[in-house]
Short mmCIF file of C-alpha atoms and ligand atoms in Angstrom, two decimals:
data_model
loop_
_atom_site.label_atom_id
_atom_site.label_comp_id
_atom_site.label_asym_id
_atom_site.label_seq_id
_atom_site.Cartn_x
_atom_site.Cartn_y
_atom_site.Cartn_z
CA MET A 222 101.99 75.01 77.65
CA ASN A 223 103.38 78.44 76.83
CA ASP A 224 107.13 78.35 76.69
CA LYS A 225 107.97 81.58 78.55
CA LYS A 226 110.19 83.11 75.89
CA ILE A 227 112.44 86.10 76.47
CA PRO A 228 112.62 88.78 73.78
CA PHE A 229 116.39 89.16 74.30
CA SER A 230 119.38 86.97 73.56
CA LYS A 231 122.00 86.24 76.20
CA GLN A 232 124.55 88.24 74.27
CA GLU A 233 122.19 91.20 74.04
CA LEU A 234 121.47 91.18 77.79
CA GLU A 235 125.15 90.75 78.62
CA SER A 236 125.98 93.84 76.60
CA ILE A 237 123.07 95.78 78.16
CA ALA A 238 124.32 94.72 81.61
CA GLU A 239 127.76 96.11 80.78
CA LYS A 240 126.23 99.52 80.36
CA PHE A 241 123.52 99.35 83.02
CA PRO A 242 124.55 97.39 86.09
CA THR A 243 122.19 94.70 87.37
CA PRO A 244 119.64 94.51 88.79
CA PHE A 245 117.25 96.32 86.44
CA HIS A 246 113.79 95.92 85.00
CA ILE A 247 113.61 95.94 81.22
CA TYR A 248 110.40 96.32 79.18
CA ASP A 249 109.72 95.18 75.64
CA GLU A 250 107.96 97.89 73.63
CA GLN A 251 107.08 95.59 70.74
CA GLY A 252 105.35 93.08 73.01
CA MET A 253 103.43 95.82 74.79
CA ARG A 254 102.30 97.42 71.53
CA ASP A 255 101.25 94.11 69.99
CA TYR A 256 99.16 93.26 73.03
CA ALA A 257 97.63 96.74 73.19
CA LYS A 258 96.65 96.51 69.52
CA SER A 259 95.11 93.07 69.99
CA PHE A 260 93.07 94.34 72.95
CA VAL A 261 91.67 97.27 70.97
CA ALA A 262 91.06 95.09 67.91
CA ALA A 263 89.11 92.53 69.94
CA PHE A 264 86.56 95.23 70.77
CA ASP A 265 86.38 96.96 67.39
CA TRP A 266 82.63 96.24 67.35
CA ASN A 267 82.09 98.66 70.25
CA PRO A 268 82.21 102.34 69.29
CA GLY A 269 84.04 104.32 71.97
CA PHE A 270 85.73 101.27 73.49
CA LYS A 271 88.65 102.32 75.68
CA GLU A 272 91.17 100.71 77.96
CA PHE A 273 92.45 102.94 80.77
CA TYR A 274 95.83 101.57 81.78
CA ALA A 275 96.01 101.14 85.57
CA ILE A 276 99.14 103.19 86.04
CA LYS A 277 99.90 101.74 89.48
CA SER A 278 101.15 98.61 87.69
CA ALA A 279 104.20 100.37 86.27
CA PRO A 280 104.02 104.12 86.88
CA ASN A 281 106.53 105.16 84.27
CA PRO A 282 105.59 108.06 81.98
CA PHE A 283 107.52 106.61 79.02
CA LEU A 284 105.45 103.42 79.14
CA MET A 285 102.25 105.46 79.51
CA LYS A 286 103.16 107.54 76.49
CA ILE A 287 103.55 104.41 74.38
CA LEU A 288 100.20 103.04 75.56
CA ARG A 289 98.52 106.38 74.97
CA SER A 290 99.74 106.28 71.39
CA GLU A 291 97.84 102.99 71.09
CA GLY A 292 94.65 104.77 72.17
CA PHE A 293 94.74 103.94 75.87
CA GLY A 294 93.65 106.24 78.66
CA ILE A 295 95.04 106.17 82.18
CA ASP A 296 93.45 104.84 85.37
CA CYS A 297 94.64 106.73 88.45
CA SER A 298 93.93 106.27 92.13
CA SER A 299 96.25 108.68 93.93
CA MET A 300 97.63 112.22 93.77
CA ALA A 301 100.97 111.09 92.35
CA GLU A 302 99.23 109.10 89.61
CA LEU A 303 97.06 112.10 88.69
CA VAL A 304 100.11 114.36 88.59
CA LEU A 305 101.98 111.83 86.44
CA ALA A 306 99.07 111.94 83.98
CA GLU A 307 99.09 115.74 84.05
CA ARG A 308 102.85 115.94 83.46
CA ILE A 309 102.60 113.99 80.24
CA GLY A 310 99.73 116.16 79.09
CA MET A 311 96.85 113.78 79.73
CA LYS A 312 93.58 115.37 80.69
CA GLY A 313 89.82 115.21 80.58
CA GLU A 314 88.07 111.95 79.88
CA GLU A 315 91.22 110.04 79.05
CA ILE A 316 91.77 109.93 82.81
CA MET A 317 89.68 107.61 84.98
CA PHE A 318 89.98 108.32 88.68
CA THR A 319 89.05 105.13 90.51
CA SER A 320 90.05 105.64 94.13
CA ASN A 321 88.83 104.66 97.56
CA ASP A 322 89.08 106.28 100.97
CA THR A 323 89.91 109.36 98.93
CA PRO A 324 91.36 112.59 100.37
CA ALA A 325 89.71 115.86 99.32
CA ALA A 326 92.88 117.15 97.62
CA GLU A 327 92.79 114.20 95.21
CA TYR A 328 89.18 114.85 94.25
CA LYS A 329 90.10 118.50 93.67
CA LYS A 330 92.98 117.51 91.41
CA ALA A 331 90.85 115.03 89.50
CA ILE A 332 88.14 117.65 88.97
CA GLU A 333 90.77 120.20 87.90
CA LEU A 334 92.05 117.76 85.26
CA GLY A 335 88.52 116.98 84.08
CA ALA A 336 88.98 113.29 84.88
CA ILE A 337 86.10 110.84 84.98
CA ILE A 338 85.37 110.39 88.67
CA ASN A 339 84.49 106.89 89.77
CA LEU A 340 83.08 107.08 93.29
CA ASP A 341 83.68 104.23 95.71
CA ASP A 342 81.01 105.06 98.27
CA VAL A 343 77.56 106.64 98.39
CA ALA A 344 78.73 108.98 101.17
CA HIS A 345 81.36 110.38 98.80
CA ILE A 346 78.69 112.08 96.70
CA LYS A 347 78.22 114.68 99.42
CA TYR A 348 81.95 114.76 100.20
CA LEU A 349 82.85 115.37 96.56
CA GLU A 350 80.17 118.02 96.22
CA GLU A 351 81.41 119.88 99.30
CA GLN A 352 85.12 119.52 98.62
CA ALA A 353 85.41 119.88 94.87
CA GLY A 354 81.97 120.25 93.33
CA LEU A 355 80.12 117.65 91.27
CA PRO A 356 81.35 117.03 87.72
CA GLU A 357 78.95 116.64 84.78
CA LEU A 358 79.84 112.96 84.26
CA ILE A 359 79.99 110.58 87.18
CA CYS A 360 80.47 106.90 87.73
CA PHE A 361 79.89 104.57 90.69
CA ARG A 362 81.80 101.45 91.58
CA TYR A 363 79.46 98.53 92.21
CA ASN A 364 80.26 95.73 94.62
CA PRO A 365 78.00 92.80 93.79
CA GLY A 366 78.62 91.16 97.18
CA ALA A 367 77.74 87.51 97.45
CA LEU A 368 76.29 87.60 93.92
CA LYS A 369 79.76 86.97 92.54
CA GLU A 370 82.44 84.54 93.64
CA GLY A 371 85.83 86.01 94.40
CA ASN A 372 89.33 84.79 93.73
CA ALA A 373 92.53 84.44 95.70
CA ILE A 374 94.05 87.91 95.38
CA ILE A 375 90.97 90.11 95.68
CA GLY A 376 88.97 87.76 97.96
CA HIS A 377 85.19 87.54 98.07
CA PRO A 378 83.38 90.70 96.94
CA GLU A 379 81.32 90.84 100.12
CA GLU A 380 84.56 90.98 102.11
CA ALA A 381 86.11 93.61 99.84
CA LYS A 382 86.26 97.21 101.00
CA TYR A 383 85.36 98.56 97.57
CA GLY A 384 82.21 99.88 96.02
CA PHE A 385 78.49 100.47 96.57
CA THR A 386 75.90 97.87 97.49
CA ARG A 387 73.08 97.39 95.04
CA GLU A 388 70.67 99.48 97.13
CA GLN A 389 73.23 102.27 97.43
CA LEU A 390 73.64 102.34 93.65
CA PHE A 391 69.96 103.05 93.13
CA GLU A 392 70.01 105.63 95.92
CA GLY A 393 73.16 107.30 94.57
CA TYR A 394 72.09 107.56 90.96
CA ARG A 395 68.71 108.89 92.08
CA MET A 396 70.43 111.56 94.15
CA LEU A 397 72.60 112.63 91.22
CA ARG A 398 69.70 112.62 88.80
CA ASP A 399 67.77 114.86 91.19
CA ARG A 400 70.72 117.27 91.29
CA GLY A 401 70.58 117.59 87.53
CA ILE A 402 73.51 115.31 86.57
CA LYS A 403 72.92 113.88 83.10
CA ARG A 404 75.97 111.81 82.23
CA PHE A 405 76.49 108.47 83.94
CA GLY A 406 78.85 105.54 83.98
CA ILE A 407 79.00 102.37 86.02
CA HIS A 408 81.99 100.32 87.12
CA THR A 409 82.79 97.10 88.85
CA MET A 410 85.97 95.17 89.51
CA VAL A 411 85.65 91.87 91.27
CA ALA A 412 88.61 89.91 89.99
CA SER A 413 92.34 90.06 90.05
CA ASN A 414 94.72 87.96 88.00
CA GLU A 415 91.80 85.95 86.60
CA LEU A 416 92.56 83.70 83.63
CA ASN A 417 89.05 82.54 82.81
CA PRO A 418 87.58 84.76 80.04
CA ASP A 419 84.03 83.76 81.02
CA TYR A 420 84.53 85.54 84.31
CA PHE A 421 84.65 88.88 82.49
CA VAL A 422 81.61 87.96 80.41
CA GLU A 423 79.71 87.30 83.62
CA THR A 424 80.89 90.64 85.03
CA ALA A 425 79.58 92.38 81.91
CA GLN A 426 76.24 90.57 82.24
CA ILE A 427 75.89 91.77 85.82
CA LEU A 428 76.59 95.39 84.84
CA PHE A 429 74.42 95.34 81.70
CA GLU A 430 71.48 93.90 83.61
CA LEU A 431 71.89 96.60 86.24
CA ILE A 432 71.99 99.30 83.59
CA VAL A 433 68.66 98.06 82.28
CA GLU A 434 67.14 98.10 85.77
CA LEU A 435 68.56 101.51 86.65
CA ASN A 436 67.21 102.89 83.38
CA ARG A 437 63.76 101.47 84.08
CA GLU A 438 63.59 102.69 87.62
CA LEU A 439 65.30 106.07 87.32
CA GLY A 440 65.00 106.91 83.64
CA ILE A 441 68.75 107.57 83.32
CA ARG A 442 70.97 106.60 80.35
CA PHE A 443 74.47 105.26 80.75
CA GLU A 444 77.39 106.28 78.54
CA PHE A 445 79.76 103.56 79.60
CA ALA A 446 80.24 100.36 81.56
CA ASN A 447 83.73 100.03 82.99
CA LEU A 448 84.54 96.35 83.55
CA GLY A 449 87.60 97.17 85.68
CA GLY A 450 90.87 95.31 85.53
CA GLY A 451 91.72 91.86 86.71
CA ILE A 452 92.72 90.16 83.46
CA GLY A 453 95.29 87.62 84.55
CA ILE A 454 98.55 86.61 82.95
CA PRO A 455 100.15 83.18 82.61
CA TYR A 456 102.87 83.44 85.21
CA LYS A 457 103.33 79.66 85.03
CA PRO A 458 104.40 77.82 81.88
CA GLU A 459 101.34 75.57 82.03
CA GLN A 460 98.93 78.52 82.04
CA GLU A 461 97.39 80.18 78.98
CA PRO A 462 96.67 83.88 78.51
CA VAL A 463 93.07 85.11 78.50
CA ASP A 464 91.62 84.73 75.01
CA LEU A 465 90.56 88.32 74.35
CA VAL A 466 88.60 87.45 71.23
CA ARG A 467 86.54 84.85 73.08
CA MET A 468 86.01 87.25 75.97
CA SER A 469 84.91 90.02 73.61
CA LYS A 470 82.53 87.69 71.79
CA GLY A 471 80.84 86.74 75.05
CA ILE A 472 80.58 90.37 76.13
CA ARG A 473 79.13 91.27 72.73
CA GLU A 474 76.42 88.62 73.10
CA ALA A 475 75.50 90.00 76.51
CA TYR A 476 75.54 93.52 75.02
CA GLU A 477 73.08 92.49 72.31
CA HIS A 478 70.89 90.69 74.82
CA TYR A 479 70.64 93.43 77.44
CA ILE A 480 71.75 96.73 75.97
CA VAL A 481 70.70 96.62 72.32
CA ALA A 482 67.44 94.74 73.01
CA ASN A 483 66.43 97.46 75.45
CA GLY A 484 67.36 100.33 73.18
CA LEU A 485 70.21 101.38 75.47
CA ASP A 486 72.99 101.35 72.90
CA PRO A 487 75.44 102.75 72.15
CA LEU A 488 77.16 102.02 75.44
CA LYS A 489 80.94 102.34 75.58
CA ILE A 490 82.84 99.42 77.09
CA TYR A 491 85.78 100.45 79.21
CA PHE A 492 88.46 98.41 80.93
CA GLU A 493 91.09 99.54 83.39
CA SER A 494 93.54 96.68 83.12
CA GLY A 495 97.05 96.98 84.39
CA ARG A 496 98.70 93.63 84.93
CA ALA A 497 97.86 92.18 81.52
CA ILE A 498 99.06 95.28 79.67
CA THR A 499 102.63 95.50 80.92
CA GLY A 500 103.11 92.47 83.20
CA PRO A 501 104.34 89.94 80.64
CA PHE A 502 106.50 92.54 78.88
CA GLY A 503 108.75 93.38 81.81
CA PHE A 504 111.70 91.32 83.08
CA LEU A 505 113.85 91.66 86.15
CA VAL A 506 117.47 91.01 85.20
CA SER A 507 119.85 90.09 87.97
CA ARG A 508 123.15 88.34 88.49
CA VAL A 509 123.99 85.43 90.76
CA LEU A 510 126.28 86.72 93.51
CA HIS A 511 126.73 83.58 95.59
CA ILE A 512 125.83 79.93 95.65
CA LYS A 513 125.41 78.64 99.15
CA ASN A 514 125.08 75.02 100.28
CA THR A 515 123.76 74.43 103.80
CA TYR A 516 120.64 72.46 104.65
CA LYS A 517 119.40 73.64 101.28
CA LYS A 518 120.95 75.09 98.14
CA TYR A 519 120.66 78.86 97.80
CA ALA A 520 121.28 80.97 94.74
CA GLY A 521 121.78 84.52 96.03
CA LEU A 522 121.04 87.26 93.49
CA ASP A 523 121.98 90.92 93.38
CA ALA A 524 118.23 91.69 93.27
CA SER A 525 116.00 91.35 96.31
CA MET A 526 112.33 91.55 97.19
CA ALA A 527 112.82 95.32 97.14
CA ASN A 528 112.86 94.90 93.34
CA LEU A 529 110.02 92.38 93.17
CA MET A 530 107.84 91.86 96.17
CA ARG A 531 105.15 89.56 94.78
CA PRO A 532 106.70 86.19 95.71
CA ALA A 533 107.22 87.30 99.32
CA LEU A 534 103.86 89.10 99.50
CA TYR A 535 101.56 86.51 97.95
CA GLY A 536 103.76 83.47 97.42
CA SER A 537 103.46 84.21 93.70
CA TYR A 538 105.21 82.17 91.07
CA HIS A 539 107.58 84.02 88.74
CA HIS A 540 109.32 81.98 86.10
CA ILE A 541 113.12 82.10 86.20
CA THR A 542 115.49 81.60 83.30
CA VAL A 543 119.23 81.18 83.79
CA LEU A 544 120.55 82.78 80.63
CA GLY A 545 122.60 80.60 78.35
CA LYS A 546 121.60 77.50 80.34
CA GLU A 547 118.12 77.10 78.89
CA GLU A 548 119.05 73.79 77.33
CA ASN A 549 120.90 72.44 80.37
CA PRO A 550 119.11 69.80 82.40
CA SER A 551 117.21 71.22 85.39
CA ARG A 552 118.61 69.00 88.08
CA PHE A 553 119.23 71.23 91.05
CA MET A 554 116.75 72.52 93.55
CA TYR A 555 117.35 76.05 94.75
CA ASP A 556 115.85 78.72 96.89
CA VAL A 557 116.56 81.82 94.83
CA THR A 558 117.11 84.63 97.28
CA GLY A 559 117.90 88.30 97.70
CA SER A 560 120.04 89.89 100.39
CA LEU A 561 117.45 91.43 102.71
CA CYS A 562 117.61 90.45 106.36
CA GLU A 563 114.23 88.79 105.97
CA ASN A 564 113.93 85.08 105.42
CA ASN A 565 111.02 85.60 103.02
CA ASP A 566 113.32 87.48 100.64
CA LYS A 567 113.05 84.68 98.09
CA PHE A 568 112.08 84.79 94.43
CA ALA A 569 111.48 81.06 94.42
CA ILE A 570 111.50 78.22 96.92
CA ASN A 571 112.51 74.68 95.95
CA ARG A 572 112.76 75.66 92.28
CA VAL A 573 114.36 73.07 90.04
CA LEU A 574 116.83 74.85 87.77
CA PRO A 575 120.02 74.19 85.82
CA LYS A 576 123.20 74.28 87.87
CA MET A 577 123.94 77.92 88.65
CA SER A 578 127.24 79.68 89.25
CA PRO A 579 128.22 83.14 90.49
CA GLY A 580 128.08 85.60 87.59
CA ASP A 581 125.19 83.89 85.79
CA LEU A 582 122.60 86.29 84.44
CA VAL A 583 119.14 85.41 85.65
CA VAL A 584 115.90 86.69 84.14
CA ILE A 585 112.79 86.76 86.30
CA HIS A 586 109.72 86.85 84.08
CA ASP A 587 106.50 88.84 84.14
CA THR A 588 107.73 91.70 86.30
CA GLY A 589 106.21 94.46 84.15
CA ALA A 590 103.34 94.99 86.59
CA HIS A 591 103.73 95.36 90.36
CA GLY A 592 107.46 94.80 89.96
CA HIS A 593 109.43 98.03 90.14
CA ALA A 594 106.15 99.68 91.18
CA MET A 595 106.03 97.83 94.50
CA GLY A 596 109.68 98.48 95.20
CA PHE A 597 110.81 99.82 98.52
CA ASN A 598 113.94 100.87 100.38
CA TYR A 599 114.03 98.57 103.39
CA ASN A 600 117.57 97.62 104.45
CA GLY A 601 118.76 100.60 102.41
CA LYS A 602 118.07 98.87 99.11
CA LEU A 603 118.08 101.36 96.26
CA ARG A 604 115.35 101.29 93.63
CA SER A 605 116.67 99.89 90.36
CA ALA A 606 116.73 101.41 86.91
CA GLU A 607 114.01 100.76 84.32
CA LEU A 608 115.06 100.15 80.73
CA LEU A 609 113.03 99.95 77.55
CA LYS A 610 113.85 97.88 74.52
CA ARG A 611 112.46 99.99 71.70
CA VAL A 612 110.78 98.59 68.62
CA ASP A 613 113.97 99.27 66.63
CA GLY A 614 116.01 97.13 69.05
CA SER A 615 117.79 99.98 70.81
CA VAL A 616 117.72 100.15 74.59
CA ASP A 617 116.80 103.28 76.47
CA LEU A 618 117.07 104.20 80.15
CA ILE A 619 113.55 105.29 81.15
CA ARG A 620 114.28 105.62 84.87
CA ARG A 621 117.74 105.86 86.35
CA ALA A 622 118.68 103.79 89.36
CA GLU A 623 118.53 105.49 92.74
CA THR A 624 121.76 106.62 94.32
CA LEU A 625 122.75 106.75 97.96
CA GLU A 626 122.27 110.52 97.70
CA ASP A 627 118.64 109.95 96.68
CA TYR A 628 118.22 107.59 99.58
CA PHE A 629 119.57 110.08 102.11
CA SER A 630 117.99 113.15 100.50
CA THR A 631 115.18 113.46 103.05
CA LEU A 632 117.62 113.57 105.97
CA ASP A 633 119.55 116.59 107.17
CA PHE A 634 122.98 115.29 108.23
CA GLY A 635 124.16 118.86 108.87
CA ARG A 636 121.68 119.12 111.70
CA VAL A 637 122.67 115.70 113.07
CA GLY A 638 126.22 117.06 113.49
CA ASN A 639 125.15 119.67 116.07
CA TYR A 640 122.27 117.71 117.51
CA PRO A 641 122.19 118.02 121.31
CA VAL A 642 122.15 114.55 122.82
C1 LIG B 218 94.60 97.51 90.42
C2 LIG B 218 93.41 98.09 89.81
C3 LIG B 218 93.16 97.93 88.44
C4 LIG B 218 94.04 97.10 87.58
O1 LIG B 218 93.94 95.77 87.92
P1 LIG B 218 94.76 94.66 87.12
O2 LIG B 218 94.46 93.43 87.90
O3 LIG B 218 96.17 95.08 87.16
O4 LIG B 218 94.22 94.63 85.75
C5 LIG B 218 92.07 98.54 87.90
N1 LIG B 218 91.25 99.27 88.66
C6 LIG B 218 91.44 99.45 89.97
C7 LIG B 218 90.50 100.27 90.73
C8 LIG B 218 92.52 98.87 90.58
O5 LIG B 218 92.71 99.04 91.89
#
């Protein structure tokens, strides 16, 4: 059992909420840094090890800057994500560009920044060459198909739209070798929110074995194996985080067995995790607006699924703490809702919680990945602020809340005035 602690006291959050109105997401720098350090330390045996933070999880440049200072690169998959990297001065091989169904302009930008290009499809070799030119280092995304079981979020690999088949990998690397490319990487990502460390060991085994076969057949050497993201987090109190040390030990054994034994070391191990890096260190803070008793009990918050879409999208569990009532008996069953005109705008259904009252501060846990990032404006909901609790305890606004002016900024009301109807 992990006891879902919050790195803030009630008093602290009340005083933060006086300055920054709820709802907001707040991130804990200390927690993020500690986790980042433990990730890097777990792989200290592998020279060149690097984690590329999947920026889609929480695309905030302040968070990225902190992670970069811990040695992380950035994993991008869109124009905006590439430009975010560029604007904070990231370039070259600290950027991994893992995209799919990619527009030419994004390949051009990635090439311009010197990013590592991770191709999703064998047909993109020609497309990239024509649109942006081939880089000197290139990586392919492998989809092992029925070789690997899937999980609930990402589904079965053979049903997933991503990556090359095994035959296409051999064909693709051969094509690149014949065009004179000399630097190669390989990538796969077949899990999402996976809590079993052995799953990542198995993924490494699959890639390492392939590297040996590709080397034998094509005579090419690989610089890195990118094991993707997918490291899960314990959203529920009864779940445990992935044991990074155990995972690393298993990957090291596979590395010795396949890579070292075949004279293919050194090979850099890369990850592009997102969820595990910031997810547990972000919290959505909201206030109870109304308690409603009809056929069920409803606790209506000032946040909505526009601030956190995961429960409505996947039925995901997010732990909820009613601040200052942690020790009260949990005796009431609530649907915890937002105000969208959508009946699935619920953070929790039939959740047993302490008795709640209007004005209570509520903390929704593990919103540091795919929380603010998945926000949207339906029903005219404005995107919330993002705050950062610094290591020294101070709190900093790292993204202001949207205003109505922001919301209306793409409309021309002047023209509506004279619009002939
Ligand atoms: C989403 C994504 C990641 C990060 O996945 P997590 O589950 O957040 O670790 C990494 N790589 C790619 C290509 C992704 O789409």
